């Protein structure tokens, strides 16, 4: 079988990062979270980081060309490994979707791109994000929750289960910025999706308002069949 690349599509708070982490840990797949990569640039104060710091804090989107170039670079490194790939948080706009389709058709025609769409209401997504904690180690950025029923409570208070670094809050995980992020996401969602579907990209949809283990199990059952 040819190499698969899953596009994890869903609003902030839908569980893309957590589901990715489970796939990476369980199967050794490779993930690119464009959001994590952006935050890494900011932490390292690179030229790109300085350019995007304010945009991220306000919940707006980064320039399409800049984000697509990041994905392009990553694919150059990872396609040759033959691993199953996860794109978490990309594409987010029609322009990104078009660039991505063009790029993969031209450079990686063998890659089996599939959409995994996570469905969640705005209220549930906000509820998750305002109680979210993330690992402050930018090479980790594991996601935790203060909600006792989430299955994502850190074993030791404010300490990452995976790497032991302190947990922190994302500056854009406030209710006000999150409402803006959701509005931005919803604005682009349908057109971007239509663009991928027009290019015959297969799609599977999952209810994301369930415990993460349940979502992981439905995902595994659906893709491993
Ligand atoms: P996330 O971690 O996916 O919630 O992304 C955090 C922030 O990074 C977003 O609010 C955007 O500012 C930026 N970002 C991440 N992915 C993209 C993308 N595909 N296009 C534009 N901006 C992005």
Coordinates of C-alpha atoms and ligand atoms in Angstrom, one line a residue:
X1 CA 0.0 0.0 0.0
X2 CA 1.1 3.5 -0.7
X3 CA 2.0 6.1 2.0
X4 CA -1.0 7.8 3.7
X5 CA -1.2 11.4 4.8
X6 CA -4.1 12.4 7.0
X7 CA -5.4 15.9 7.1
X8 CA -6.8 16.4 10.6
X9 CA -9.5 19.0 10.1
X10 CA -11.5 20.6 12.9
X11 CA -11.9 23.8 14.9
X12 CA -9.5 24.6 17.7
X13 CA -10.4 22.4 20.7
X14 CA -11.7 19.5 18.6
X15 CA -8.9 17.3 19.7
X16 CA -6.6 17.3 16.6
X17 CA -3.4 17.6 18.6
X18 CA -4.4 15.0 21.2
X19 CA -5.5 12.5 18.6
X20 CA -2.2 13.1 16.7
X21 CA -0.2 12.5 19.8
X22 CA -2.0 9.1 20.3
X23 CA -1.2 8.1 16.7
X24 CA 2.4 9.2 17.0
X25 CA 2.9 7.3 20.3
X26 CA 0.9 4.2 19.3
X27 CA 2.0 3.8 15.6
X28 CA 5.1 6.0 15.2
X29 CA 3.4 8.2 12.6
X30 CA 4.8 11.6 12.0
X31 CA 2.9 14.8 12.7
X32 CA 3.2 18.4 11.7
X33 CA 1.1 20.8 13.8
X34 CA 1.5 24.1 12.0
X35 CA 0.4 25.8 15.2
X36 CA 3.1 24.1 17.2
X37 CA 5.7 25.0 14.6
X38 CA 4.6 28.6 14.7
X39 CA 4.9 28.7 18.5
X40 CA 8.3 27.1 18.3
X41 CA 9.4 29.9 16.0
X42 CA 8.1 32.5 18.4
X43 CA 9.8 30.9 21.4
X44 CA 13.1 30.7 19.5
X45 CA 12.6 34.3 18.3
X46 CA 13.4 33.5 14.7
X47 CA 12.7 36.1 12.0
X48 CA 9.5 34.2 11.2
X49 CA 8.7 34.1 14.9
X50 CA 9.0 37.9 15.3
X51 CA 6.8 38.4 12.3
X52 CA 3.9 36.1 13.5
X53 CA 3.9 36.7 17.3
X54 CA 1.2 39.3 17.3
X55 CA -1.0 37.5 14.7
X56 CA -1.0 34.3 16.8
X57 CA -1.9 36.1 20.0
X58 CA -4.9 37.8 18.3
X59 CA -6.2 34.5 16.8
X60 CA -5.8 35.5 13.2
X61 CA -4.3 33.4 10.5
X62 CA -0.7 33.4 9.3
X63 CA 0.0 34.2 5.6
X64 CA -0.9 31.3 3.3
X65 CA 2.4 31.3 1.5
X66 CA 4.4 31.3 4.7
X67 CA 2.4 28.4 6.2
X68 CA 2.5 26.4 2.9
X69 CA 6.2 26.8 2.7
X70 CA 6.6 25.3 6.2
X71 CA 4.5 22.3 5.1
X72 CA 6.5 22.0 1.9
X73 CA 9.8 21.9 3.8
X74 CA 8.4 19.3 6.3
X75 CA 7.1 17.1 3.5
X76 CA 10.5 17.2 1.8
X77 CA 11.9 15.7 5.0
X78 CA 9.3 13.1 5.9
X79 CA 7.8 11.7 2.7
X80 CA 11.0 9.8 2.0
X81 CA 10.7 8.0 5.3
X82 CA 7.6 6.2 4.1
X83 CA 5.9 6.9 7.4
X84 CA 2.2 7.6 7.7
X85 CA 1.8 11.4 8.0
X86 CA -0.5 13.7 9.9
X87 CA -1.1 17.3 9.0
X88 CA -2.7 19.0 12.1
X89 CA -4.1 22.4 11.5
X90 CA -3.3 22.7 7.8
X91 CA -4.9 23.6 5.3
X92 CA -7.1 26.2 6.9
X93 CA -8.1 28.3 3.8
X94 CA -9.0 27.7 0.2
X95 CA -5.7 29.2 -0.9
X96 CA -3.7 26.7 1.3
X97 CA -5.9 23.8 0.1
X98 CA -5.2 24.7 -3.5
X99 CA -1.5 25.1 -2.9
X100 CA -1.4 21.8 -1.0
X101 CA -3.2 19.9 -3.8
X102 CA -1.0 21.4 -6.5
X103 CA 2.2 20.6 -4.4
X104 CA 1.2 17.0 -3.6
X105 CA 0.0 16.3 -7.1
X106 CA 3.3 17.5 -8.6
X107 CA 5.8 16.3 -6.0
X108 CA 4.1 13.3 -4.3
X109 CA 1.5 11.8 -6.6
X110 CA 1.7 8.5 -4.8
X111 CA 0.7 10.0 -1.4
X112 CA -2.8 8.9 -0.4
X113 CA -4.2 12.1 1.1
X114 CA -7.3 11.7 3.3
X115 CA -9.4 14.0 5.4
X116 CA -10.2 13.2 9.0
X117 CA -12.8 15.7 10.1
X118 CA -13.6 16.2 13.8
X119 CA -17.0 17.6 14.5
X120 CA -17.7 19.7 17.7
X121 CA -20.0 22.6 18.6
X122 CA -18.5 26.0 19.3
X123 CA -19.6 25.9 23.0
X124 CA -18.0 22.5 23.6
X125 CA -14.8 23.7 21.9
X126 CA -14.6 26.9 24.0
X127 CA -15.3 24.8 27.1
X128 CA -12.3 22.6 26.3
X129 CA -9.9 25.4 25.4
X130 CA -10.4 27.5 28.4
X131 CA -9.5 24.6 30.7
X132 CA -6.6 23.5 28.5
X133 CA -2.9 23.4 29.6
X134 CA 0.0 22.7 27.3
X135 CA 3.6 21.6 27.9
X136 CA 5.9 24.6 27.8
X137 CA 8.6 22.6 26.2
X138 CA 8.2 23.6 22.5
X139 CA 9.6 20.2 21.3
X140 CA 6.7 18.5 23.2
X141 CA 3.6 20.8 23.5
X142 CA 1.5 17.9 24.9
X143 CA -2.0 18.9 25.7
X144 CA -3.7 18.5 29.2
X145 CA -6.9 19.6 30.7
X146 CA -8.0 20.8 34.1
X147 CA -11.4 19.1 33.6
X148 CA -11.6 15.9 35.6
X149 CA -13.8 14.1 33.1
X150 CA -11.5 14.8 30.1
X151 CA -9.1 11.9 30.5
X152 CA -6.4 14.5 30.1
X153 CA -5.6 15.5 33.6
X154 CA -1.8 15.6 34.2
X155 CA -0.6 13.0 36.7
X156 CA 1.4 15.5 38.6
X157 CA 0.0 19.0 39.0
X158 CA 1.2 21.4 36.3
X159 CA 3.8 18.9 35.1
X160 CA 4.0 17.3 31.7
X161 CA 3.4 13.5 31.8
X162 CA 5.7 13.0 28.8
X163 CA 8.8 15.2 29.4
X164 CA 8.4 16.6 33.0
X165 CA 8.4 20.2 31.9
X166 CA 6.1 22.7 33.5
X167 CA 2.7 23.1 31.9
X168 CA 1.5 26.6 30.8
X169 CA -1.6 28.2 29.2
X170 CA -1.5 29.3 25.6
X171 CA -1.9 33.0 25.2
X172 CA -4.6 32.5 22.6
X173 CA -6.7 30.1 24.8
X174 CA -8.8 32.8 26.4
X175 CA -12.5 32.9 25.7
X176 CA -12.3 36.2 23.8
X177 CA -9.5 35.1 21.5
X178 CA -11.0 31.6 21.1
X179 CA -14.3 33.1 19.9
X180 CA -12.3 35.0 17.3
X181 CA -10.4 31.8 16.3
X182 CA -13.7 29.9 15.9
X183 CA -15.1 32.6 13.8
X184 CA -12.0 32.6 11.6
X185 CA -12.2 28.8 11.4
X186 CA -15.9 28.7 10.5
X187 CA -15.4 31.4 7.9
X188 CA -13.0 29.3 5.8
X189 CA -14.2 25.8 6.8
X190 CA -16.8 25.0 4.0
X191 CA -15.0 26.5 1.0
X192 CA -11.7 24.9 2.1
X193 CA -13.4 21.6 2.5
X194 CA -15.1 21.9 -0.9
X195 CA -11.8 22.6 -2.5
X196 CA -10.3 19.4 -1.1
X197 CA -13.5 17.4 -1.9
X198 CA -13.4 18.7 -5.5
X199 CA -9.9 17.3 -5.8
X200 CA -11.4 13.8 -4.9
X201 CA -9.8 13.7 -1.4
X202 CA -11.6 11.0 0.6
X203 CA -13.1 12.1 3.9
X204 CA -14.2 10.5 7.2
X205 CA -16.1 12.4 9.8
X206 CA -16.0 11.8 13.6
X207 CA -18.0 13.1 16.4
X208 CA -15.4 14.8 18.6
X209 CA -17.6 15.6 21.6
X210 CA -16.7 12.2 23.2
X211 CA -13.8 11.1 25.4
X212 CA -10.6 11.0 23.5
X213 CA -10.1 7.2 23.8
X214 CA -13.5 6.8 22.1
X215 CA -12.5 9.1 19.3
X216 CA -9.2 7.3 18.9
X217 CA -10.9 3.9 18.8
X218 CA -13.4 5.0 16.2
X219 CA -10.6 6.5 14.1
X220 CA -8.5 3.4 14.3
X221 CA -11.5 1.2 13.4
X222 CA -12.3 3.4 10.4
X223 CA -8.8 3.8 9.0
X224 CA -7.3 0.4 9.7
X225 CA -10.1 -1.6 8.1
Ligands
LIG1 P1 -3.4 25.9 16.4 O1 -2.4 25.5 17.3 O2 -3.7 25.0 15.3 O3 -4.7 26.3 17.1 O4 -2.9 27.3 15.7 C1 -2.5 28.4 16.4 C2 -2.4 29.6 15.5 O5 -1.3 29.3 14.6 C3 -3.6 29.9 14.7 O6 -4.5 30.7 15.4 C4 -2.9 30.7 13.6 O7 -2.5 32.0 14.0 C5 -1.6 29.9 13.4 N1 -1.8 28.9 12.4 C6 -1.7 27.5 12.6 N2 -1.9 26.8 11.5 C7 -2.2 27.8 10.5 C8 -2.6 27.7 9.1 N3 -2.7 26.5 8.5 N4 -2.8 28.8 8.5 C9 -2.7 30.0 9.1 N5 -2.4 30.2 10.4 C10 -2.1 29.1 11.1

